[in-house]
Coordinates of C-alpha atoms in Angstrom, one line a residue:
M1 CA -105.5 -89.2 -27.1
K2 CA -107.8 -87.0 -25.1
K3 CA -110.3 -88.8 -22.9
T4 CA -113.8 -87.3 -22.9
S5 CA -116.3 -87.9 -20.2
V6 CA -120.0 -87.9 -20.4
R7 CA -121.5 -85.3 -18.1
K8 CA -125.0 -85.9 -16.7
T9 CA -127.1 -82.8 -16.7
F10 CA -128.9 -82.3 -13.5
P11 CA -131.7 -79.8 -13.3
K12 CA -130.3 -76.4 -12.4
Q13 CA -131.7 -75.0 -9.3
D14 CA -131.4 -71.4 -10.5
L15 CA -134.1 -72.1 -13.2
S16 CA -137.7 -71.3 -12.6
R17 CA -140.1 -74.2 -11.8
E18 CA -141.6 -74.1 -15.3
E19 CA -138.2 -74.3 -16.9
R20 CA -137.2 -77.2 -14.7
L21 CA -140.5 -78.9 -15.5
L22 CA -139.8 -78.4 -19.3
Q23 CA -136.3 -79.7 -18.8
G24 CA -137.7 -82.8 -16.9
K25 CA -140.2 -83.5 -19.7
K26 CA -137.4 -83.3 -22.3
R27 CA -135.2 -85.6 -20.2
A28 CA -138.1 -88.2 -19.8
M29 CA -138.8 -88.1 -23.5
H30 CA -135.2 -88.6 -24.3
L31 CA -135.1 -91.6 -22.0
L32 CA -138.2 -93.1 -23.5
E33 CA -136.8 -92.5 -27.0
R34 CA -134.2 -95.1 -26.4
R35 CA -136.3 -97.8 -24.7
D36 CA -139.5 -98.4 -22.7
Y37 CA -139.4 -97.8 -19.0
S38 CA -141.8 -99.0 -16.3
R39 CA -143.5 -96.2 -14.3
K40 CA -141.4 -97.1 -11.3
G41 CA -138.2 -97.3 -13.2
L42 CA -138.7 -93.9 -14.8
I43 CA -139.6 -92.3 -11.5
E44 CA -136.4 -93.7 -10.0
K45 CA -134.3 -92.5 -12.9
L46 CA -135.7 -89.0 -12.7
A47 CA -135.2 -88.9 -9.0
R48 CA -131.5 -90.0 -9.4
D49 CA -131.2 -87.2 -11.9
G50 CA -132.1 -84.7 -9.2
Y51 CA -135.7 -83.8 -10.0
E52 CA -138.0 -83.2 -7.0
E53 CA -141.0 -85.3 -6.3
S54 CA -143.6 -82.7 -7.3
L55 CA -141.9 -82.2 -10.7
I56 CA -141.7 -85.9 -11.2
S57 CA -145.4 -86.4 -10.6
E58 CA -146.2 -83.7 -13.1
I59 CA -143.8 -85.2 -15.7
I60 CA -145.4 -88.6 -15.2
D61 CA -148.9 -87.1 -15.6
Y62 CA -147.7 -85.4 -18.9
L63 CA -146.3 -88.7 -20.2
D64 CA -149.6 -90.5 -19.2
S65 CA -151.7 -87.9 -21.0
Y66 CA -149.9 -88.8 -24.3
H67 CA -149.7 -92.6 -23.6
Y68 CA -145.9 -92.4 -23.7
L69 CA -145.6 -94.4 -20.5
D70 CA -147.4 -97.7 -20.4
D71 CA -146.5 -100.6 -18.0
V72 CA -148.4 -103.2 -20.1
R73 CA -146.4 -102.3 -23.2
F74 CA -143.2 -102.4 -21.1
A75 CA -144.1 -105.8 -19.8
E76 CA -145.1 -107.2 -23.2
S77 CA -141.8 -106.0 -24.7
L78 CA -139.8 -107.5 -21.9
I79 CA -141.6 -110.8 -22.1
R80 CA -141.3 -111.0 -25.9
S81 CA -137.6 -110.5 -25.7
R82 CA -136.9 -113.0 -22.9
K83 CA -139.6 -115.6 -23.1
T84 CA -137.4 -118.1 -25.0
T85 CA -134.7 -117.9 -22.4
K86 CA -136.6 -117.5 -19.1
S87 CA -139.5 -119.3 -17.5
R88 CA -142.8 -117.7 -16.8
R89 CA -142.0 -117.7 -13.1
E90 CA -138.7 -115.9 -13.6
L91 CA -140.4 -113.3 -15.9
L92 CA -143.2 -112.8 -13.4
Y93 CA -140.7 -112.2 -10.5
Y94 CA -138.6 -109.8 -12.6
L95 CA -141.7 -107.8 -13.7
K96 CA -142.8 -107.5 -10.0
T97 CA -139.3 -106.2 -9.1
K98 CA -139.7 -103.5 -11.8
G99 CA -142.9 -102.3 -10.1
I100 CA -145.4 -103.6 -12.7
S101 CA -149.0 -104.2 -11.4
E102 CA -150.5 -107.7 -11.3
E103 CA -153.2 -106.6 -13.9
A104 CA -150.5 -105.3 -16.3
I105 CA -148.4 -108.5 -15.9
E106 CA -151.5 -110.7 -16.5
A107 CA -152.4 -108.8 -19.6
A108 CA -148.9 -109.0 -21.0
M109 CA -148.6 -112.7 -20.2
E110 CA -151.9 -113.4 -22.0
S111 CA -150.9 -111.5 -25.1
N112 CA -147.5 -113.1 -25.3
Y113 CA -148.4 -116.7 -24.4
H114 CA -151.9 -116.6 -26.0
M115 CA -153.3 -118.5 -23.1
K116 CA -154.2 -118.1 -19.5
E117 CA -152.0 -119.2 -16.7
E118 CA -154.2 -122.2 -15.8
S119 CA -154.0 -123.7 -19.2
L120 CA -150.3 -124.4 -18.8
Y121 CA -151.0 -126.9 -16.0
Q122 CA -153.3 -129.3 -17.7
P123 CA -152.9 -133.0 -16.9
Y124 CA -150.3 -134.8 -19.0
G125 CA -151.6 -135.7 -22.5
E126 CA -154.6 -133.3 -22.4
S127 CA -153.0 -130.3 -24.0
E128 CA -154.7 -129.0 -27.1
I129 CA -152.0 -128.6 -29.7
S130 CA -153.2 -128.8 -33.3
D131 CA -151.2 -130.5 -36.0
D132 CA -151.2 -127.5 -38.3
E133 CA -149.4 -125.4 -35.6
P134 CA -145.7 -126.3 -35.9
E135 CA -144.6 -123.5 -33.6
L136 CA -143.3 -124.6 -30.2
S137 CA -144.4 -122.9 -27.1
P138 CA -141.9 -120.4 -25.7
E139 CA -141.5 -122.5 -22.6
I140 CA -140.5 -125.6 -24.5
T141 CA -138.0 -123.5 -26.5
A142 CA -136.5 -122.1 -23.3
I143 CA -136.3 -125.7 -21.8
R144 CA -134.5 -126.9 -24.9
R145 CA -132.0 -124.0 -24.7
Q146 CA -131.3 -125.0 -21.1
L147 CA -130.9 -128.6 -22.0
Q148 CA -128.3 -127.8 -24.7
K149 CA -125.9 -127.2 -21.8
Y150 CA -126.1 -130.9 -20.9
Y151 CA -126.2 -132.7 -24.3
S152 CA -125.8 -131.9 -28.0
T153 CA -127.8 -134.7 -29.6
K154 CA -131.0 -136.5 -28.9
E155 CA -129.0 -139.8 -28.6
E156 CA -126.9 -138.3 -25.8
L157 CA -130.1 -137.3 -23.9
L158 CA -131.5 -140.8 -24.3
A159 CA -128.3 -142.3 -23.1
M160 CA -128.3 -140.3 -19.9
D161 CA -128.9 -142.2 -16.7
Y162 CA -132.2 -141.6 -14.8
V163 CA -130.5 -139.9 -11.8
T164 CA -128.8 -137.3 -14.0
K165 CA -132.1 -136.6 -15.8
Q166 CA -133.8 -136.2 -12.4
K167 CA -131.1 -133.7 -11.3
I168 CA -131.6 -131.7 -14.5
A169 CA -135.4 -131.9 -14.1
A170 CA -135.1 -130.6 -10.5
K171 CA -133.0 -127.7 -11.7
L172 CA -135.5 -126.7 -14.4
Y173 CA -138.4 -127.1 -12.0
R174 CA -136.7 -124.7 -9.5
K175 CA -136.3 -122.2 -12.4
G176 CA -140.1 -122.3 -12.8
Y177 CA -140.7 -124.5 -15.9
S178 CA -143.8 -126.7 -15.8
E179 CA -143.3 -130.3 -14.8
E180 CA -145.3 -131.5 -17.9
N181 CA -142.9 -129.8 -20.3
I182 CA -139.8 -130.9 -18.4
R183 CA -141.0 -134.5 -18.5
K184 CA -141.7 -134.3 -22.3
E185 CA -138.3 -132.8 -23.1
L186 CA -136.3 -135.2 -20.9
Y187 CA -138.3 -138.3 -21.9
L188 CA -139.1 -139.1 -18.3

């Protein structure tokens, strides 16, 4: 059986500047067809593909003019897909490494968590959860998924000794989950 390799197409240097720009726009559009990219991520990808800086800035300006490149949309999408498995702190760190601005991260967090950062850290027992809203917060869902590694039933959790629960709580706290939610889920 013949093995075929995928060949990356780098911009040909013998093309005119306008042709390389058109090729770069097509490449960027092709990349954005498959998934959202952060501005920084797309710039790095185009640079790896061999496009020079001046062309990349023109390509990014073109994408911005049609709103094809949006860091807030990228952050919202990433948060939506990972909020039930990662803590807010982990998501915040990851988005910062992707080059997303503080304002874009804040807007994406608000739209996905439907609350401001400060409201997560209310004193125990003062959270405003209505009875007609059965949906759990994404953080509690993520904590429960993490806890499934340690027990399979509620009875096993209740039978755990205090020291083991403290170790699990410390691990979850280091991952960035709120102390209030950890205490609720571990019955501490």
